[in-house]
Tab-separated table of C-alpha atoms in Angstrom:
chain	number	residue	atom	x	y	z
A	42	MET	CA	-22.673	3.298	23.047
A	43	GLN	CA	-25.454	3.658	20.450
A	44	LEU	CA	-26.783	6.893	20.165
A	45	GLN	CA	-30.204	7.901	20.680
A	46	LYS	CA	-32.135	9.867	17.770
A	47	VAL	CA	-31.933	13.547	17.777
A	48	ASN	CA	-35.135	15.155	16.360
A	49	ASN	CA	-34.115	16.877	13.457
A	50	THR	CA	-36.297	18.288	10.773
A	51	ASN	CA	-34.322	19.478	8.341
A	52	PRO	CA	-32.909	17.330	5.325
A	53	GLN	CA	-29.519	15.216	6.255
A	54	PRO	CA	-26.237	16.877	4.882
A	55	ASN	CA	-23.852	15.077	3.124
A	56	PHE	CA	-21.063	14.104	6.026
A	57	GLN	CA	-17.203	13.751	5.052
A	58	ALA	CA	-16.146	11.267	7.673
A	59	ARG	CA	-12.982	9.486	6.617
A	60	ASN	CA	-12.569	5.726	7.207
A	61	LEU	CA	-8.879	5.528	8.085
A	62	SER	CA	-8.406	1.689	9.196
A	63	ARG	CA	-10.123	-0.954	10.029
A	64	VAL	CA	-9.040	-3.625	12.779
A	65	VAL	CA	-10.022	-6.915	13.185
A	66	SER	CA	-9.540	-9.502	16.149
A	67	THR	CA	-10.695	-13.323	15.433
A	68	ALA	CA	-11.863	-15.005	18.717
A	69	LYS	CA	-10.711	-18.742	19.590
A	70	ASN	CA	-14.576	-20.015	18.696
A	71	GLY	CA	-13.796	-17.970	15.259
A	72	VAL	CA	-16.256	-14.926	15.925
A	73	LYS	CA	-14.569	-11.571	14.290
A	74	SER	CA	-14.916	-8.277	15.757
A	75	VAL	CA	-14.115	-5.332	13.670
A	76	ILE	CA	-13.166	-1.819	14.543
A	77	ASP	CA	-13.248	0.905	11.891
A	78	VAL	CA	-11.671	4.258	12.765
A	79	TYR	CA	-13.002	7.350	11.260
A	80	SER	CA	-11.498	10.408	11.289
A	81	VAL	CA	-13.812	13.528	11.508
A	82	ASP	CA	-13.755	17.267	11.291
A	83	LYS	CA	-15.688	20.442	10.839
A	84	LYS	CA	-17.291	19.071	7.947
A	85	ASP	CA	-18.750	16.646	9.900
A	86	GLU	CA	-20.391	19.623	12.433
A	87	ALA	CA	-24.166	18.240	12.408
A	88	PHE	CA	-22.665	14.466	13.228
A	89	LEU	CA	-20.728	15.684	15.951
A	90	ASN	CA	-23.221	17.926	17.357
A	91	ARG	CA	-25.829	15.300	17.441
A	92	PHE	CA	-23.106	12.573	18.934
A	93	ALA	CA	-22.586	15.706	21.799
A	94	GLU	CA	-26.298	15.836	22.325
A	95	ALA	CA	-26.708	12.169	23.036
A	96	LEU	CA	-23.851	12.322	25.476
A	97	LYS	CA	-25.464	14.850	27.567
A	98	GLY	CA	-28.390	12.771	28.535
A	99	GLN	CA	-25.663	9.222	29.165
A	100	HIS	CA	-23.968	8.136	32.259
A	101	LEU	CA	-20.407	7.283	31.104
A	102	PRO	CA	-18.893	4.394	32.969
A	103	GLN	CA	-15.396	4.957	34.006
A	104	ASP	CA	-12.150	4.025	31.839
A	105	SER	CA	-9.562	2.718	33.914
A	106	LEU	CA	-7.224	3.320	31.085
A	107	MET	CA	-8.471	6.773	29.792
A	108	ILE	CA	-6.342	9.551	28.569
A	109	GLY	CA	-8.071	12.740	29.811
A	110	GLY	CA	-9.520	14.977	32.451
A	111	LYS	CA	-11.026	13.294	35.850
A	112	ASN	CA	-14.331	13.389	34.468
A	113	ALA	CA	-15.004	11.700	31.397
A	114	LYS	CA	-18.073	13.242	29.685
A	115	ALA	CA	-16.331	16.725	30.068
A	116	SER	CA	-13.079	15.376	28.455
A	117	VAL	CA	-15.242	13.758	25.656
A	118	LEU	CA	-17.427	16.826	24.907
A	119	ASP	CA	-14.119	19.112	25.127
A	120	ALA	CA	-12.624	16.873	22.488
A	121	ILE	CA	-15.824	17.532	20.305
A	122	LYS	CA	-15.678	21.213	20.990
A	123	ASN	CA	-12.148	21.577	20.008
A	124	ILE	CA	-12.428	19.849	16.769
A	125	LEU	CA	-15.383	22.349	15.955
A	126	SER	CA	-13.519	25.269	16.779
A	127	PRO	CA	-12.526	27.982	14.675
A	128	ASN	CA	-9.210	28.621	16.529
A	129	ARG	CA	-8.153	24.913	16.704
A	130	HIS	CA	-4.790	24.233	15.308
A	131	TYR	CA	-4.155	22.770	12.005
A	132	ASP	CA	-2.492	19.543	13.188
A	133	ASP	CA	-5.343	18.678	15.615
A	134	GLY	CA	-7.431	15.834	14.737
A	135	LEU	CA	-10.175	13.553	15.930
A	136	LEU	CA	-10.889	10.002	15.737
A	137	VAL	CA	-13.845	7.967	16.294
A	138	ALA	CA	-13.910	4.129	16.796
A	139	VAL	CA	-17.071	2.340	15.188
A	140	GLU	CA	-17.375	-1.378	16.550
A	141	ASP	CA	-19.228	-3.885	13.812
A	142	LYS	CA	-20.448	-0.738	11.869
A	143	LYS	CA	-23.041	0.180	14.407
A	144	ASN	CA	-21.474	1.281	17.824
A	145	ILE	CA	-19.178	4.199	18.442
A	146	ALA	CA	-16.884	2.238	20.870
A	147	GLY	CA	-14.282	5.198	21.732
A	148	ILE	CA	-12.601	8.408	20.327
A	149	LEU	CA	-9.313	10.164	20.465
A	150	ASP	CA	-8.344	13.469	20.316
A	151	TYR	CA	-4.701	14.848	19.476
A	152	ARG	CA	-3.777	18.671	19.739
A	153	GLU	CA	-0.613	20.425	18.145
A	154	LYS	CA	1.441	21.887	21.530
A	155	GLY	CA	4.599	22.038	20.340
A	156	ASP	CA	4.820	18.164	19.438
A	157	ILE	CA	1.173	16.343	19.295
A	158	ASP	CA	-0.124	15.456	22.625
A	159	ILE	CA	-3.018	12.670	22.762
A	160	ASN	CA	-5.376	14.599	24.900
A	161	THR	CA	-8.367	12.342	24.819
A	162	LEU	CA	-8.461	8.412	24.433
A	163	TYR	CA	-11.621	7.324	25.979
A	164	MET	CA	-13.727	3.889	25.313
A	165	PHE	CA	-17.329	3.379	26.256
A	166	LYS	CA	-16.548	-0.086	27.441
A	167	ASP	CA	-13.591	0.702	29.607
A	168	ASP	CA	-10.564	-1.342	29.165
A	169	ALA	CA	-12.475	-4.545	28.196
A	170	GLN	CA	-12.343	-2.716	24.571
A	171	SER	CA	-8.559	-3.442	24.040
A	172	MET	CA	-8.800	-3.865	20.604
A	173	GLY	CA	-10.513	-0.625	19.870
A	174	ARG	CA	-7.983	1.125	22.135
A	175	LYS	CA	-4.985	-0.027	19.895
A	176	ALA	CA	-7.056	0.884	17.024
A	177	LEU	CA	-7.575	4.716	18.159
A	178	LEU	CA	-3.775	4.787	19.177
A	179	LEU	CA	-2.441	3.145	16.424
A	180	GLN	CA	-4.163	5.274	13.787
A	181	ALA	CA	-3.117	8.695	16.161
A	182	LEU	CA	0.648	7.453	15.889
A	183	LYS	CA	0.519	7.202	12.135
A	184	ASP	CA	-1.364	10.470	11.949
A	185	ILE	CA	1.490	11.914	14.032
A	186	LYS	CA	4.058	10.155	12.018
A	187	ASN	CA	2.648	11.482	8.614
A	188	LYS	CA	2.748	14.958	10.018
A	189	GLY	CA	6.874	15.239	10.335
A	190	ASP	CA	9.068	15.869	13.126
A	191	PHE	CA	6.626	15.676	15.831
A	192	PHE	CA	6.740	13.500	19.007
A	193	ALA	CA	3.787	12.018	20.269
A	194	GLN	CA	3.355	12.531	23.786
A	195	ILE	CA	0.769	12.109	26.630
A	196	MET	CA	0.966	14.919	29.532
A	197	PRO	CA	1.130	13.236	33.022
A	198	GLN	CA	-2.009	15.186	34.374
A	199	ASN	CA	-4.312	13.299	31.942
A	200	LEU	CA	-2.891	9.483	33.057
A	201	LYS	CA	-3.227	7.528	36.225
A	202	GLU	CA	-0.876	5.186	37.451
A	203	LYS	CA	-2.289	2.332	35.799
A	204	SER	CA	-3.122	3.835	32.175
A	205	ALA	CA	0.560	5.195	32.588
A	206	ASN	CA	1.725	1.532	32.857
A	207	TYR	CA	-0.362	0.703	30.351
A	208	TYR	CA	0.782	3.318	27.777
A	209	LYS	CA	4.261	2.465	28.479
A	210	SER	CA	4.080	-1.002	27.823
A	211	LEU	CA	2.519	-0.211	24.573
A	212	GLY	CA	5.757	1.612	23.473
A	213	PHE	CA	6.123	5.115	25.512
A	214	SER	CA	8.920	5.880	27.643
A	215	LYS	CA	8.710	8.535	30.371
A	216	GLU	CA	10.570	11.776	29.734
A	217	LYS	CA	12.609	12.494	33.194
A	218	GLN	CA	12.337	16.355	33.295
A	219	THR	CA	8.627	16.620	32.393
A	220	GLY	CA	7.054	13.203	33.404
A	221	ASP	CA	5.489	13.357	29.944
A	222	LEU	CA	5.008	9.981	27.796
A	223	ILE	CA	6.639	10.295	24.613
A	224	ILE	CA	7.412	8.679	21.330
A	225	SER	CA	10.365	10.205	19.492
A	226	ASP	CA	9.793	11.505	15.824
A	227	GLU	CA	12.581	8.975	15.120
A	228	LYS	CA	11.044	5.966	16.715
A	229	LEU	CA	7.377	6.104	15.554
A	230	GLY	CA	7.515	3.862	12.649
A	231	GLU	CA	9.452	1.233	14.844
A	232	LYS	CA	6.744	1.520	17.903
A	233	ILE	CA	4.082	1.608	15.216
A	234	LYS	CA	5.235	-1.601	13.769
A	235	ASN	CA	5.798	-3.242	16.924
A	236	LEU	CA	2.340	-2.636	18.469
A	237	GLN	CA	0.942	-4.090	15.383
A	238	ASN	CA	3.023	-7.049	15.235
A	239	LYS	CA	2.666	-7.922	18.994
A	240	SER	CA	-1.337	-7.486	19.074
A	241	ALA	CA	-3.296	-10.196	18.509
A	242	ILE	CA	-5.219	-8.314	15.369
A	243	SER	CA	-5.335	-7.534	11.865
A	244	VAL	CA	-4.722	-3.873	10.426
A	245	LYS	CA	-5.800	-2.639	6.975
A	246	ASP	CA	-5.049	1.218	6.114
A	247	LEU	CA	-7.905	2.119	4.191
A	248	LYS	CA	-5.930	4.994	2.333
A	249	THR	CA	-8.212	5.226	-0.948
A	250	SER	CA	-11.480	4.861	0.733
A	251	PRO	CA	-14.237	7.574	0.079
A	252	ASN	CA	-15.612	9.992	2.399
A	253	ILE	CA	-18.741	8.377	4.648
A	254	ASP	CA	-21.852	9.734	6.062
A	255	LEU	CA	-22.001	8.319	9.856
A	256	ILE	CA	-25.453	8.660	10.221
A	257	ASN	CA	-25.730	6.101	7.748
A	258	VAL	CA	-23.232	3.882	9.150
A	259	LEU	CA	-24.947	3.891	12.782
A	260	ASN	CA	-28.276	3.892	11.492
A	261	LEU	CA	-29.032	7.120	13.341
A	262	ASP	CA	-32.336	7.482	11.870
A	263	LYS	CA	-33.883	4.251	12.535
């Protein structure tokens, strides 16, 4: 998805998006695809407002493996609204996947609800973007693991049968009483390692990367 320019006569602020990881996939013909995963929050309010404004005029395609409500656009806008809310929980997070340093490929938001709930995961090119989906999920699981004694969970109302089966194939287990898909805190490290090793991707964690202006990365003013 390419965001259209949103007119703004004010000088551009210094955004604070943090590049957390880079995932690379190499096709049989040698062509490489790169997904960078960024963490964004209240400091990126101007960028996120422009993102939300651009979304309002777009028809979002169906993502058959989406995590979220029935309306994709409403789910994505709610994820942006939540991270900007003064009432959001300290452990809530919003991740943005950028493809080849020019297109927003997808977003994931997670929220603290006793454990950490992966509330929305949406890709702008449906399940064709397997690498981007895995890149977002891997980073979310790493974030959750770093927070301490939290399970990763996906609530059943945010899943269709196809998507539930997909995330179970990536390491989630169905909790009998609630129907939630979960990965316990004790198994997060193991599941992260398995997902990385079984996927045809190369993952690089960027722990010391500087904060980056996403407006410049995405060339929004050109």
